Short mmCIF file of C-alpha atoms and ligand atoms in Angstrom, two decimals:
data_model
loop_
_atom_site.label_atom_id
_atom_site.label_comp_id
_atom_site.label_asym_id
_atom_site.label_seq_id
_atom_site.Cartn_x
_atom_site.Cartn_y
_atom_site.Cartn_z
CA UNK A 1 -44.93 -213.19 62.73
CA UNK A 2 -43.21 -214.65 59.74
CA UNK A 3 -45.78 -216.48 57.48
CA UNK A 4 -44.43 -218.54 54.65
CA UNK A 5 -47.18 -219.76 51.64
CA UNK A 6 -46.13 -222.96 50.96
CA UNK A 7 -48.54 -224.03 48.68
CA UNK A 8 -52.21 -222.79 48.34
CA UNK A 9 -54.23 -224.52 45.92
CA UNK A 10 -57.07 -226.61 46.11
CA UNK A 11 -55.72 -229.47 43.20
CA UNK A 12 -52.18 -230.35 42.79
CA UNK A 13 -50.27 -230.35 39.77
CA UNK A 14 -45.99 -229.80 38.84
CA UNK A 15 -46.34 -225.71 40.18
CA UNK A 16 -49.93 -225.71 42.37
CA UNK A 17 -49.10 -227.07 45.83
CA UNK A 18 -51.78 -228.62 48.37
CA UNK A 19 -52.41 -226.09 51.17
CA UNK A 20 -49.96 -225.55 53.90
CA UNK A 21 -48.76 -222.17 55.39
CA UNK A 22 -45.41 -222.03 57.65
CA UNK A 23 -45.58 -219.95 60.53
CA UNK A 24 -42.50 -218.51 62.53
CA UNK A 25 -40.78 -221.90 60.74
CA UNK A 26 -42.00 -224.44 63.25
CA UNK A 27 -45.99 -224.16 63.06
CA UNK A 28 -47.98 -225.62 60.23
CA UNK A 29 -51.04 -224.78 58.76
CA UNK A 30 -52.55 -227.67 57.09
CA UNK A 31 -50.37 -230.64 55.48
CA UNK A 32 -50.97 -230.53 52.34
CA UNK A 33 -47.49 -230.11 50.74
CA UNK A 34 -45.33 -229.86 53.83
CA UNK A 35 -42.81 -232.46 52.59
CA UNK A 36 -43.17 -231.00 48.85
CA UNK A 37 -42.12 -227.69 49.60
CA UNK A 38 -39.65 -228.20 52.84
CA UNK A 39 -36.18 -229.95 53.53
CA UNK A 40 -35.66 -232.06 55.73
CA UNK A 41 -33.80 -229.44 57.89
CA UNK A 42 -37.10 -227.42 57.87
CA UNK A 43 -38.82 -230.45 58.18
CA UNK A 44 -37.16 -231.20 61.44
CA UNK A 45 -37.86 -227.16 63.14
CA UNK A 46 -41.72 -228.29 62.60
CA UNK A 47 -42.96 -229.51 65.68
CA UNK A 48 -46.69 -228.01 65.63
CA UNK A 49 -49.68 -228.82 62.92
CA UNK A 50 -52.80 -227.12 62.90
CA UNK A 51 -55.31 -229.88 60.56
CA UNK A 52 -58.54 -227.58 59.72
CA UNK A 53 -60.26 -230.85 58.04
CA UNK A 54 -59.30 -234.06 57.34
CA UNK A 55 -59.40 -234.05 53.42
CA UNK A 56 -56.60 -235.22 51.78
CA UNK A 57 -55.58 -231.85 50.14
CA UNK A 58 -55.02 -230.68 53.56
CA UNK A 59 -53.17 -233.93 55.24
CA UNK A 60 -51.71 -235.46 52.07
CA UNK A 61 -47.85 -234.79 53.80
CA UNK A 62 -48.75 -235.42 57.54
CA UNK A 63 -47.90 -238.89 57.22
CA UNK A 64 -44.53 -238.58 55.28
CA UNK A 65 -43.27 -235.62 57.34
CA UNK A 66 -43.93 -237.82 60.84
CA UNK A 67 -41.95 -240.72 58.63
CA UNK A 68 -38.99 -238.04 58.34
CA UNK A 69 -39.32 -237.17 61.38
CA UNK A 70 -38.72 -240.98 62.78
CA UNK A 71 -35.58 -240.68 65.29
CA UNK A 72 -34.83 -237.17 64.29
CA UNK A 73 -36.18 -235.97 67.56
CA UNK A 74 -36.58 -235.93 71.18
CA UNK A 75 -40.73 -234.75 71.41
CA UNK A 76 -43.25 -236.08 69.68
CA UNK A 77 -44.88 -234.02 66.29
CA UNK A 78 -47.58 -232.62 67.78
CA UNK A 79 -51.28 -232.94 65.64
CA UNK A 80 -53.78 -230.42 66.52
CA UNK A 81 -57.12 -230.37 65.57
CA UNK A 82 -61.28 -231.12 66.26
CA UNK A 83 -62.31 -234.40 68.27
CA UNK A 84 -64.01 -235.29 64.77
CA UNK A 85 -60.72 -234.53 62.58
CA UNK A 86 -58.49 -236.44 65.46
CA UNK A 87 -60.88 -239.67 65.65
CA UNK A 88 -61.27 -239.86 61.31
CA UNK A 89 -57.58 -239.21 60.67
CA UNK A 90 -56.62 -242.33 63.62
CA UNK A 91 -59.57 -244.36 61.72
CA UNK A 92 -58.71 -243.72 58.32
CA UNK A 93 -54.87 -242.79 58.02
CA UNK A 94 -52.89 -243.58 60.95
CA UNK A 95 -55.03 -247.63 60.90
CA UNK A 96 -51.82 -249.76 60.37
CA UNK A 97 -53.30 -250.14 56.81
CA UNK A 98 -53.08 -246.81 54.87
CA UNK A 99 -50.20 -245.88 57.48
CA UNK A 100 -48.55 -246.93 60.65
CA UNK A 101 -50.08 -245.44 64.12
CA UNK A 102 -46.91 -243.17 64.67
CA UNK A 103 -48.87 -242.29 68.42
CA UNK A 104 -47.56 -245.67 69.25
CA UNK A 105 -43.99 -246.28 67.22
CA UNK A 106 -41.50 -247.06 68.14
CA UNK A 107 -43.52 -247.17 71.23
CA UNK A 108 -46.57 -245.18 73.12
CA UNK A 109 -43.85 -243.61 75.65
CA UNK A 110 -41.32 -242.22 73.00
CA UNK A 111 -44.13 -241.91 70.12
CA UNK A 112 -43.39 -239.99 67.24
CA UNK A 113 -46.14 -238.26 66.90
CA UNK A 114 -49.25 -237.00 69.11
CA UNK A 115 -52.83 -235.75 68.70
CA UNK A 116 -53.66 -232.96 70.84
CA UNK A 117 -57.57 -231.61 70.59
CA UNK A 118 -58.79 -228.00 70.05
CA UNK A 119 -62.04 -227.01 71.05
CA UNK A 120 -64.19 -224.21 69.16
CA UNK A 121 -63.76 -220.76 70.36
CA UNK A 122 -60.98 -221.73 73.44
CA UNK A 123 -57.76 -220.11 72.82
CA UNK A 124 -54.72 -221.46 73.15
CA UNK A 125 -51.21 -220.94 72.88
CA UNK A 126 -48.61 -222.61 71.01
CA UNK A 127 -45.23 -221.15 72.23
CA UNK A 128 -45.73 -217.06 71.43
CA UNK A 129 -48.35 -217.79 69.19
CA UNK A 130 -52.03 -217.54 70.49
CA UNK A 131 -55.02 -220.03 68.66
CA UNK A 132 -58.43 -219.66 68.52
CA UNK A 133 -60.73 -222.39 66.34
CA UNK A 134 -63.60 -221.81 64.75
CA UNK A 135 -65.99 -223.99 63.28
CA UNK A 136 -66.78 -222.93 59.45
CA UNK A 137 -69.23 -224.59 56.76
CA UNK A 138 -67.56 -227.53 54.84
CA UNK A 139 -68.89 -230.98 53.97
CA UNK A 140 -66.54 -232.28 56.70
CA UNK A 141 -65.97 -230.79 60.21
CA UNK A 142 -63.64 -228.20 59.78
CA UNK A 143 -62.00 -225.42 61.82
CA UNK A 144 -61.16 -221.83 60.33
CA UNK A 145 -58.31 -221.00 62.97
CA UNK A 146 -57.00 -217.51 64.09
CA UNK A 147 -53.31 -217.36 64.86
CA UNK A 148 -51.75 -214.12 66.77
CA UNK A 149 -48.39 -213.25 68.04
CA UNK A 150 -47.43 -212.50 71.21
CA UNK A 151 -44.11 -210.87 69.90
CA UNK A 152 -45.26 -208.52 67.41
CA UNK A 153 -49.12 -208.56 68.21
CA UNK A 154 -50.22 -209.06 64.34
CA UNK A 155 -52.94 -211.93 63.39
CA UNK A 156 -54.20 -213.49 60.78
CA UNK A 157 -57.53 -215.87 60.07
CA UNK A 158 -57.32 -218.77 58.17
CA UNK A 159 -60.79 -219.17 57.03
CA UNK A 160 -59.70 -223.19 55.65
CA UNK A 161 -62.67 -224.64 53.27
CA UNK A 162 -65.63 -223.08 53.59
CA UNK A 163 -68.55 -222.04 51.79
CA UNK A 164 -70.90 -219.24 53.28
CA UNK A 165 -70.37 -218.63 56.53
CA UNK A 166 -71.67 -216.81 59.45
CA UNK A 167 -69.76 -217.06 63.04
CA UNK A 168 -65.99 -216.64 61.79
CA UNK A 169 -66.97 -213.10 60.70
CA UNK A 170 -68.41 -212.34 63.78
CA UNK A 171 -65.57 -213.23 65.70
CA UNK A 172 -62.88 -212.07 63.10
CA UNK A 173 -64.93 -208.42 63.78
CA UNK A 174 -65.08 -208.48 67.77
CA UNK A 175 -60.80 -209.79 68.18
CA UNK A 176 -58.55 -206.89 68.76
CA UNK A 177 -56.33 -206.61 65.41
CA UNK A 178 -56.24 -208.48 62.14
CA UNK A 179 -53.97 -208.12 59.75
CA UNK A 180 -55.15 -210.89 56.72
CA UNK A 181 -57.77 -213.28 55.80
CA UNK A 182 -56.62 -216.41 53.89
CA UNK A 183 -59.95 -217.33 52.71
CA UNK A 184 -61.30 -220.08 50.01
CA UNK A 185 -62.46 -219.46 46.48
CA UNK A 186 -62.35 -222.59 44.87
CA UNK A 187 -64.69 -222.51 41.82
CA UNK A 188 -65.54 -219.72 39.10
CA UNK A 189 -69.14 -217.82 39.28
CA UNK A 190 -70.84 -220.23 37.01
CA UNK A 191 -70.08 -223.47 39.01
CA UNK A 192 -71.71 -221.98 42.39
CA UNK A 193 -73.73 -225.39 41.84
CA UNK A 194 -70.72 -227.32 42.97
CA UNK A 195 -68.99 -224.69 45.00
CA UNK A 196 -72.11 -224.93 47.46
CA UNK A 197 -72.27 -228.59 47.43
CA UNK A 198 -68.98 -229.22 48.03
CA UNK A 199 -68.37 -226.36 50.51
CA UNK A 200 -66.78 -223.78 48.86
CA UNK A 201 -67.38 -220.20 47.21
CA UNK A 202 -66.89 -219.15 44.50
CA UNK A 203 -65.51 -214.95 43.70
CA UNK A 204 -69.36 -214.24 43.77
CA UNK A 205 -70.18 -215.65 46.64
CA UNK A 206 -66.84 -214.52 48.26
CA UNK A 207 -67.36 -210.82 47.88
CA UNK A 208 -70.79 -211.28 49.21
CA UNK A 209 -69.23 -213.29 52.18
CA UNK A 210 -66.63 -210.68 52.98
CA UNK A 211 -69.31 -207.80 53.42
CA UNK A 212 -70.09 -209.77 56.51
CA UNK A 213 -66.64 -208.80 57.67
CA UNK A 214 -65.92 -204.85 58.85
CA UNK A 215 -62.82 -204.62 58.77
CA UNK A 216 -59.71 -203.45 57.16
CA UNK A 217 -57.94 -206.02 56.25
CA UNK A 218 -55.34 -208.01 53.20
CA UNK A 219 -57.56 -210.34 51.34
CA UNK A 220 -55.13 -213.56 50.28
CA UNK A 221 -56.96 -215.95 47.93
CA UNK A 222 -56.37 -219.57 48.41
CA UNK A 223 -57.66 -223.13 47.04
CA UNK A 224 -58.18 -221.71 43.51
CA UNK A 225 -58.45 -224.92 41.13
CA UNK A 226 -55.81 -224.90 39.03
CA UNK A 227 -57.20 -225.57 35.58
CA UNK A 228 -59.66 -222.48 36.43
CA UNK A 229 -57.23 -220.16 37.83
CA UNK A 230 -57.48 -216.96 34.84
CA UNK A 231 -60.94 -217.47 34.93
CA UNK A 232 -61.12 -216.74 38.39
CA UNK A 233 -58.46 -214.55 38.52
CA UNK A 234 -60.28 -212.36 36.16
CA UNK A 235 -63.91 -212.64 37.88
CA UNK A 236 -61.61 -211.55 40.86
CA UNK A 237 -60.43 -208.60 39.80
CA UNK A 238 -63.66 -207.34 38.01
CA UNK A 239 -65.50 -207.12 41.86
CA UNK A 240 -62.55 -204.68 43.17
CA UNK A 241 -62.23 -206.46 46.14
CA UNK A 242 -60.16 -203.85 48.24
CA UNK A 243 -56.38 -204.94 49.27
CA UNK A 244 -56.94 -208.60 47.66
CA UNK A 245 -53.50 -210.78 47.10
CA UNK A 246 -55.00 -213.44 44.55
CA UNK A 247 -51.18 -215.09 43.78
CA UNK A 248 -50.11 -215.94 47.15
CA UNK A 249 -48.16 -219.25 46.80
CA UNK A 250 -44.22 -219.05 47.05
CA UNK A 251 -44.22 -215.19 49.00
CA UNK A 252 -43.75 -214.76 52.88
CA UNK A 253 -45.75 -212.28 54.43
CA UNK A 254 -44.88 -210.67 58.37
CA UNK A 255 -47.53 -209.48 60.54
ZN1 ZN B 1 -62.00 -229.74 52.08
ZN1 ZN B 2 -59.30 -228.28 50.40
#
């Protein structure tokens, strides 16, 4: 399983890119940057998106991509995600005033694009790849989702925003095999303040967070704010968090 780091920060500036990871080059995770960081050719080969929440530094490139995407091909884009993310994103992207409804252009038969919904904790599959949601603790509704191969049996979690959590541990300890966690930290130690109230963790509160999980497994950092990356890069590092990646954007990883 091929898995391509598009862009994993959590603010956007000329060389930090909104979240999005590429998998096997035709499923997305998150939209943050999709149309930032692909061409159009690659743009095309995407016909899957995984939406963990419905903030904008996850979505920002959903609606250009499905613009690109506009006669270029015979099925619709798929859009998977939560009943909550599904029924906010129609309400307050896709409304005909932000963006067109691309479910209905150039008409609901040959649409360009389609919603499909995920439920917590029911896995499905997505060509060889096999999904499982599960809901994590943002200020939104938002799903951490585990992907796995069926070709070469590796799988990763993609813990999307969260602060503390509880169940995604659990389950991330009872699947099979896991190779990585792509987990948030989002804020240095001394702005745990706003990290809780805005869902996130900070390096403190990740290490304590990752003691919930038991097993051996790469640690890839994402979200970091840019204008407090060395800070946090440094707090990081001084908790020795074994087999942590904390500069993930730009590499491609295989499981
Ligand atoms: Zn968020
Ligand atoms: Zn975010």
């Amino acid at each position: 399983m091929k898995v391509e780091i598009l862009g994993a920060y959590g603010g956007s500036t000329d060389t930090s890119f909104l979240t999005s990871f590429l998998i096997d080059d035709f499923l997305a995770l998150d939209a943050g940057c999709l149309t930032q960081t692909l061409n159009l050719d690659g743009q095309v080969k995407v016909t899957d998106i995984l939406i963990s929440h419905t903030h904008l530094d996850h979505t920002l490139s959903l609606g250009f991509l499905v613009d690109n995407m506009f006669g270029l091909r015979d099925e619709p884009l798929k859009i998977w995600s939560g009943k909550a993310m599904i029924e906010a994103m129609q309400q307050h992207i896709f409304n005909e005033v932000i963006w067109p409804d691309f479910t209905q252009l150039p008409n609901a038969e040959e649409a360009t694009m389609a919603f499909r919904e995920v439920l917590p904790e029911i896995t499905f599959s997505v060509r060889h790849l096999r999904i499982t949601a599960v809901p994590v603790n943002h200020v939104v509704p938002c799903f951490a989702y585990f992907v796995a191969s069926t070709e070469t049996g590796g799988c990763i979690l993609y813990t999307a925003d969260t602060s503390t959590t509880d169940r995604v541990w659990q389950v991330a300890n009872e699947i099979d095999r896991l190779d990585a966690v792509i987990v948030d930290c989002s804020f240095p130690n001394h702005m745990d303040d706003l990290a809780i109230a805005s869902g996130h963790m900070t390096p403190a509160m990740l290490a304590a967070d990752l003691k919930k999980l038991k097993r051996d497994c790469k640690i890839m950092i994402y979200h970091i704010k840019p204008m407090f990356e060395d800070q946090m890069i440094a707090e990081l590092t001084a908790l020795n968090i074994p087999n942590i990646d904390m500069g993930i954007q730009g590499k491609t990883y295989h499981f």
